[in-house]
Amino acid sequence: MVLYLIGLGLGDERDITMKGLDCVKICEKLYLEHYTSVLGVDKNKLEFFYGVSITLADRNMVELEADNIYLQAKDKNIGFLVVGDPLCATTHTDLILRARALDIPVEVIHNTSVMGAVASCGLQLYKFGYTVSIPLFEGNW
């Protein structure tokens, strides 16, 4: 079975790629990473459009309980949904490394991210320095 990291794009439930939607449809469990970015649509709308139930994954779940996510992919297809592109945050790369260390297959489905979309307002990636993520505030984090 496979752990899929699926980029959702930046807008709404219809921004997912066709390949990403195909993967969503074969997953037995879906998690929506819910602390590094906010999707402009409610989780219920995603569930209705995709036809699959989604579990919100907060920072604690993704960083401290990640094994509960990727270990399931030993026996079934698991989807980890990410606003934008899945590889724009180091936390998501960490999931990949941990899963692969246990010989769990991982597939990344890329999508549009703010790193590319920023050009629509005239900014160019070549002019930026280091990139950082500013996650949403959560309790003690």
mmCIF file with all atom_site columns, N, CA and C in Angstrom, residues 35-77:
data_model
loop_
_atom_site.group_PDB
_atom_site.id
_atom_site.type_symbol
_atom_site.label_atom_id
_atom_site.label_alt_id
_atom_site.label_comp_id
_atom_site.label_asym_id
_atom_site.label_entity_id
_atom_site.label_seq_id
_atom_site.pdbx_PDB_ins_code
_atom_site.Cartn_x
_atom_site.Cartn_y
_atom_site.Cartn_z
_atom_site.occupancy
_atom_site.B_iso_or_equiv
_atom_site.pdbx_formal_charge
_atom_site.auth_seq_id
_atom_site.auth_comp_id
_atom_site.auth_asym_id
_atom_site.auth_atom_id
_atom_site.pdbx_PDB_model_num
ATOM 1   N N  . TYR A 1 35 ? -2.290  23.114 9.777  1.00 0.00 ? 35 TYR A N  1
ATOM 2   C CA . TYR A 1 35 ? -1.644  24.119 10.618 1.00 0.00 ? 35 TYR A CA 1
ATOM 3   C C  . TYR A 1 35 ? -0.594  24.956 9.902  1.00 0.00 ? 35 TYR A C  1
ATOM 4   N N  . THR A 1 36 ? -0.124  24.564 8.741  1.00 0.00 ? 36 THR A N  1
ATOM 5   C CA . THR A 1 36 ? 0.845   25.416 8.054  1.00 0.00 ? 36 THR A CA 1
ATOM 6   C C  . THR A 1 36 ? 0.175   26.346 7.058  1.00 0.00 ? 36 THR A C  1
ATOM 7   N N  . SER A 1 37 ? -1.072  26.050 6.709  1.00 0.00 ? 37 SER A N  1
ATOM 8   C CA . SER A 1 37 ? -1.783  26.878 5.745  1.00 0.00 ? 37 SER A CA 1
ATOM 9   C C  . SER A 1 37 ? -3.279  26.642 5.886  1.00 0.00 ? 37 SER A C  1
ATOM 10  N N  . VAL A 1 38 ? -4.048  27.545 5.328  1.00 0.00 ? 38 VAL A N  1
ATOM 11  C CA . VAL A 1 38 ? -5.503  27.433 5.379  1.00 0.00 ? 38 VAL A CA 1
ATOM 12  C C  . VAL A 1 38 ? -6.044  27.392 3.962  1.00 0.00 ? 38 VAL A C  1
ATOM 13  N N  . LEU A 1 39 ? -6.847  26.394 3.689  1.00 0.00 ? 39 LEU A N  1
ATOM 14  C CA . LEU A 1 39 ? -7.509  26.295 2.395  1.00 0.00 ? 39 LEU A CA 1
ATOM 15  C C  . LEU A 1 39 ? -8.760  27.159 2.433  1.00 0.00 ? 39 LEU A C  1
ATOM 16  N N  . GLY A 1 40 ? -9.056  27.822 1.319  1.00 0.00 ? 40 GLY A N  1
ATOM 17  C CA . GLY A 1 40 ? -10.189 28.730 1.266  1.00 0.00 ? 40 GLY A CA 1
ATOM 18  C C  . GLY A 1 40 ? -11.534 28.047 1.142  1.00 0.00 ? 40 GLY A C  1
ATOM 19  N N  . VAL A 1 41 ? -11.651 26.842 1.652  1.00 0.00 ? 41 VAL A N  1
ATOM 20  C CA . VAL A 1 41 ? -12.910 26.110 1.575  1.00 0.00 ? 41 VAL A CA 1
ATOM 21  C C  . VAL A 1 41 ? -13.037 25.223 2.817  1.00 0.00 ? 41 VAL A C  1
ATOM 22  N N  . ASP A 1 42 ? -14.251 25.003 3.248  1.00 0.00 ? 42 ASP A N  1
ATOM 23  C CA . ASP A 1 42 ? -14.514 24.194 4.432  1.00 0.00 ? 42 ASP A CA 1
ATOM 24  C C  . ASP A 1 42 ? -14.231 22.711 4.173  1.00 0.00 ? 42 ASP A C  1
ATOM 25  N N  . LYS A 1 43 ? -13.780 22.014 5.196  1.00 0.00 ? 43 LYS A N  1
ATOM 26  C CA . LYS A 1 43 ? -13.505 20.573 5.107  1.00 0.00 ? 43 LYS A CA 1
ATOM 27  C C  . LYS A 1 43 ? -14.709 19.796 4.599  1.00 0.00 ? 43 LYS A C  1
ATOM 28  N N  . ASN A 1 44 ? -15.913 20.182 5.021  1.00 0.00 ? 44 ASN A N  1
ATOM 29  C CA . ASN A 1 44 ? -17.124 19.484 4.580  1.00 0.00 ? 44 ASN A CA 1
ATOM 30  C C  . ASN A 1 44 ? -17.321 19.571 3.074  1.00 0.00 ? 44 ASN A C  1
ATOM 31  N N  . LYS A 1 45 ? -16.935 20.686 2.507  1.00 0.00 ? 45 LYS A N  1
ATOM 32  C CA . LYS A 1 45 ? -17.045 20.852 1.051  1.00 0.00 ? 45 LYS A CA 1
ATOM 33  C C  . LYS A 1 45 ? -16.056 19.923 0.344  1.00 0.00 ? 45 LYS A C  1
ATOM 34  N N  . LEU A 1 46 ? -14.857 19.778 0.911  1.00 0.00 ? 46 LEU A N  1
ATOM 35  C CA . LEU A 1 46 ? -13.883 18.828 0.356  1.00 0.00 ? 46 LEU A CA 1
ATOM 36  C C  . LEU A 1 46 ? -14.439 17.409 0.418  1.00 0.00 ? 46 LEU A C  1
ATOM 37  N N  . GLU A 1 47 ? -14.981 17.043 1.562  1.00 0.00 ? 47 GLU A N  1
ATOM 38  C CA . GLU A 1 47 ? -15.514 15.691 1.742  1.00 0.00 ? 47 GLU A CA 1
ATOM 39  C C  . GLU A 1 47 ? -16.641 15.409 0.751  1.00 0.00 ? 47 GLU A C  1
ATOM 40  N N  . PHE A 1 48 ? -17.505 16.380 0.541  1.00 0.00 ? 48 PHE A N  1
ATOM 41  C CA . PHE A 1 48 ? -18.608 16.190 -0.396 1.00 0.00 ? 48 PHE A CA 1
ATOM 42  C C  . PHE A 1 48 ? -18.084 16.016 -1.821 1.00 0.00 ? 48 PHE A C  1
ATOM 43  N N  . PHE A 1 49 ? -17.152 16.877 -2.214 1.00 0.00 ? 49 PHE A N  1
ATOM 44  C CA . PHE A 1 49 ? -16.615 16.830 -3.577 1.00 0.00 ? 49 PHE A CA 1
ATOM 45  C C  . PHE A 1 49 ? -15.801 15.554 -3.827 1.00 0.00 ? 49 PHE A C  1
ATOM 46  N N  . TYR A 1 50 ? -14.982 15.162 -2.851 1.00 0.00 ? 50 TYR A N  1
ATOM 47  C CA . TYR A 1 50 ? -14.125 13.986 -3.008 1.00 0.00 ? 50 TYR A CA 1
ATOM 48  C C  . TYR A 1 50 ? -14.853 12.681 -2.702 1.00 0.00 ? 50 TYR A C  1
ATOM 49  N N  . GLY A 1 51 ? -15.951 12.774 -1.954 1.00 0.00 ? 51 GLY A N  1
ATOM 50  C CA . GLY A 1 51 ? -16.708 11.578 -1.611 1.00 0.00 ? 51 GLY A CA 1
ATOM 51  C C  . GLY A 1 51 ? -16.033 10.713 -0.561 1.00 0.00 ? 51 GLY A C  1
ATOM 52  N N  . VAL A 1 52 ? -15.170 11.326 0.247  1.00 0.00 ? 52 VAL A N  1
ATOM 53  C CA . VAL A 1 52 ? -14.410 10.595 1.258  1.00 0.00 ? 52 VAL A CA 1
ATOM 54  C C  . VAL A 1 52 ? -14.350 11.431 2.538  1.00 0.00 ? 52 VAL A C  1
ATOM 55  N N  . SER A 1 53 ? -14.416 10.779 3.693  1.00 0.00 ? 53 SER A N  1
ATOM 56  C CA . SER A 1 53 ? -14.283 11.458 4.976  1.00 0.00 ? 53 SER A CA 1
ATOM 57  C C  . SER A 1 53 ? -12.832 11.916 5.179  1.00 0.00 ? 53 SER A C  1
ATOM 58  N N  . ILE A 1 54 ? -12.655 13.066 5.815  1.00 0.00 ? 54 ILE A N  1
ATOM 59  C CA . ILE A 1 54 ? -11.320 13.641 6.030  1.00 0.00 ? 54 ILE A CA 1
ATOM 60  C C  . ILE A 1 54 ? -11.121 13.942 7.509  1.00 0.00 ? 54 ILE A C  1
ATOM 61  N N  . THR A 1 55 ? -9.953  13.571 8.026  1.00 0.00 ? 55 THR A N  1
ATOM 62  C CA . THR A 1 55 ? -9.565  13.879 9.402  1.00 0.00 ? 55 THR A CA 1
ATOM 63  C C  . THR A 1 55 ? -8.619  15.077 9.392  1.00 0.00 ? 55 THR A C  1
ATOM 64  N N  . LEU A 1 56 ? -8.935  16.105 10.185 1.00 0.00 ? 56 LEU A N  1
ATOM 65  C CA . LEU A 1 56 ? -8.032  17.247 10.299 1.00 0.00 ? 56 LEU A CA 1
ATOM 66  C C  . LEU A 1 56 ? -6.808  16.843 11.110 1.00 0.00 ? 56 LEU A C  1
ATOM 67  N N  . ALA A 1 57 ? -5.640  17.161 10.590 1.00 0.00 ? 57 ALA A N  1
ATOM 68  C CA . ALA A 1 57 ? -4.380  16.831 11.259 1.00 0.00 ? 57 ALA A CA 1
ATOM 69  C C  . ALA A 1 57 ? -3.730  18.120 11.754 1.00 0.00 ? 57 ALA A C  1
ATOM 70  N N  . ASP A 1 58 ? -3.799  18.345 13.059 1.00 0.00 ? 58 ASP A N  1
ATOM 71  C CA . ASP A 1 58 ? -3.189  19.535 13.629 1.00 0.00 ? 58 ASP A CA 1
ATOM 72  C C  . ASP A 1 58 ? -1.686  19.324 13.821 1.00 0.00 ? 58 ASP A C  1
ATOM 73  N N  . ARG A 1 59 ? -1.041  20.334 14.321 1.00 0.00 ? 59 ARG A N  1
ATOM 74  C CA . ARG A 1 59 ? 0.414   20.277 14.470 1.00 0.00 ? 59 ARG A CA 1
ATOM 75  C C  . ARG A 1 59 ? 0.859   19.132 15.367 1.00 0.00 ? 59 ARG A C  1
ATOM 76  N N  . ASN A 1 60 ? 0.146   18.924 16.462 1.00 0.00 ? 60 ASN A N  1
ATOM 77  C CA . ASN A 1 60 ? 0.488   17.845 17.375 1.00 0.00 ? 60 ASN A CA 1
ATOM 78  C C  . ASN A 1 60 ? 0.437   16.493 16.662 1.00 0.00 ? 60 ASN A C  1
ATOM 79  N N  . MET A 1 61 ? -0.621  16.259 15.907 1.00 0.00 ? 61 MET A N  1
ATOM 80  C CA . MET A 1 61 ? -0.765  14.986 15.209 1.00 0.00 ? 61 MET A CA 1
ATOM 81  C C  . MET A 1 61 ? 0.344   14.779 14.175 1.00 0.00 ? 61 MET A C  1
ATOM 82  N N  . VAL A 1 62 ? 0.657   15.823 13.429 1.00 0.00 ? 62 VAL A N  1
ATOM 83  C CA . VAL A 1 62 ? 1.639   15.694 12.345 1.00 0.00 ? 62 VAL A CA 1
ATOM 84  C C  . VAL A 1 62 ? 3.067   15.609 12.856 1.00 0.00 ? 62 VAL A C  1
ATOM 85  N N  . GLU A 1 63 ? 3.381   16.342 13.902 1.00 0.00 ? 63 GLU A N  1
ATOM 86  C CA . GLU A 1 63 ? 4.763   16.365 14.358 1.00 0.00 ? 63 GLU A CA 1
ATOM 87  C C  . GLU A 1 63 ? 5.066   15.376 15.479 1.00 0.00 ? 63 GLU A C  1
ATOM 88  N N  . LEU A 1 64 ? 4.089   15.101 16.357 1.00 0.00 ? 64 LEU A N  1
ATOM 89  C CA . LEU A 1 64 ? 4.358   14.216 17.488 1.00 0.00 ? 64 LEU A CA 1
ATOM 90  C C  . LEU A 1 64 ? 3.724   12.832 17.354 1.00 0.00 ? 64 LEU A C  1
ATOM 91  N N  . GLU A 1 65 ? 2.696   12.732 16.536 1.00 0.00 ? 65 GLU A N  1
ATOM 92  C CA . GLU A 1 65 ? 2.005   11.454 16.371 1.00 0.00 ? 65 GLU A CA 1
ATOM 93  C C  . GLU A 1 65 ? 2.004   11.004 14.913 1.00 0.00 ? 65 GLU A C  1
ATOM 94  N N  . ALA A 1 66 ? 3.012   11.392 14.171 1.00 0.00 ? 66 ALA A N  1
ATOM 95  C CA . ALA A 1 66 ? 3.075   11.104 12.740 1.00 0.00 ? 66 ALA A CA 1
ATOM 96  C C  . ALA A 1 66 ? 3.030   9.611  12.445 1.00 0.00 ? 66 ALA A C  1
ATOM 97  N N  . ASP A 1 67 ? 3.578   8.812  13.340 1.00 0.00 ? 67 ASP A N  1
ATOM 98  C CA . ASP A 1 67 ? 3.574   7.368  13.101 1.00 0.00 ? 67 ASP A CA 1
ATOM 99  C C  . ASP A 1 67 ? 2.154   6.816  12.998 1.00 0.00 ? 67 ASP A C  1
ATOM 100 N N  . ASN A 1 68 ? 1.186   7.461  13.652 1.00 0.00 ? 68 ASN A N  1
ATOM 101 C CA . ASN A 1 68 ? -0.206  7.037  13.522 1.00 0.00 ? 68 ASN A CA 1
ATOM 102 C C  . ASN A 1 68 ? -0.739  7.245  12.109 1.00 0.00 ? 68 ASN A C  1
ATOM 103 N N  . ILE A 1 69 ? -0.114  8.127  11.369 1.00 0.00 ? 69 ILE A N  1
ATOM 104 C CA . ILE A 1 69 ? -0.519  8.384  9.986  1.00 0.00 ? 69 ILE A CA 1
ATOM 105 C C  . ILE A 1 69 ? 0.177   7.413  9.040  1.00 0.00 ? 69 ILE A C  1
ATOM 106 N N  . TYR A 1 70 ? 1.520   7.453  9.024  1.00 0.00 ? 70 TYR A N  1
ATOM 107 C CA . TYR A 1 70 ? 2.226   6.686  7.997  1.00 0.00 ? 70 TYR A CA 1
ATOM 108 C C  . TYR A 1 70 ? 2.257   5.183  8.245  1.00 0.00 ? 70 TYR A C  1
ATOM 109 N N  . LEU A 1 71 ? 2.169   4.721  9.498  1.00 0.00 ? 71 LEU A N  1
ATOM 110 C CA . LEU A 1 71 ? 2.178   3.274  9.741  1.00 0.00 ? 71 LEU A CA 1
ATOM 111 C C  . LEU A 1 71 ? 0.953   2.580  9.152  1.00 0.00 ? 71 LEU A C  1
ATOM 112 N N  . GLN A 1 72 ? -0.155  3.299  9.041  1.00 0.00 ? 72 GLN A N  1
ATOM 113 C CA . GLN A 1 72 ? -1.357  2.720  8.430  1.00 0.00 ? 72 GLN A CA 1
ATOM 114 C C  . GLN A 1 72 ? -1.129  2.352  6.965  1.00 0.00 ? 72 GLN A C  1
ATOM 115 N N  . ALA A 1 73 ? -0.174  3.044  6.325  1.00 0.00 ? 73 ALA A N  1
ATOM 116 C CA . ALA A 1 73 ? 0.082   2.807  4.906  1.00 0.00 ? 73 ALA A CA 1
ATOM 117 C C  . ALA A 1 73 ? 0.792   1.477  4.655  1.00 0.00 ? 73 ALA A C  1
ATOM 118 N N  . LYS A 1 74 ? 1.130   0.753  5.712  1.00 0.00 ? 74 LYS A N  1
ATOM 119 C CA . LYS A 1 74 ? 1.667   -0.600 5.525  1.00 0.00 ? 74 LYS A CA 1
ATOM 120 C C  . LYS A 1 74 ? 0.581   -1.530 5.004  1.00 0.00 ? 74 LYS A C  1
ATOM 121 N N  . ASP A 1 75 ? -0.668  -1.253 5.398  1.00 0.00 ? 75 ASP A N  1
ATOM 122 C CA . ASP A 1 75 ? -1.780  -2.148 5.080  1.00 0.00 ? 75 ASP A CA 1
ATOM 123 C C  . ASP A 1 75 ? -2.840  -1.556 4.160  1.00 0.00 ? 75 ASP A C  1
ATOM 124 N N  . LYS A 1 76 ? -2.848  -0.218 4.008  1.00 0.00 ? 76 LYS A N  1
ATOM 125 C CA . LYS A 1 76 ? -3.876  0.410  3.179  1.00 0.00 ? 76 LYS A CA 1
ATOM 126 C C  . LYS A 1 76 ? -3.353  1.725  2.617  1.00 0.00 ? 76 LYS A C  1
ATOM 127 N N  . ASN A 1 77 ? -4.023  2.221  1.599  1.00 0.00 ? 77 ASN A N  1
ATOM 128 C CA . ASN A 1 77 ? -3.653  3.501  1.002  1.00 0.00 ? 77 ASN A CA 1
ATOM 129 C C  . ASN A 1 77 ? -4.112  4.635  1.916  1.00 0.00 ? 77 ASN A C  1
#
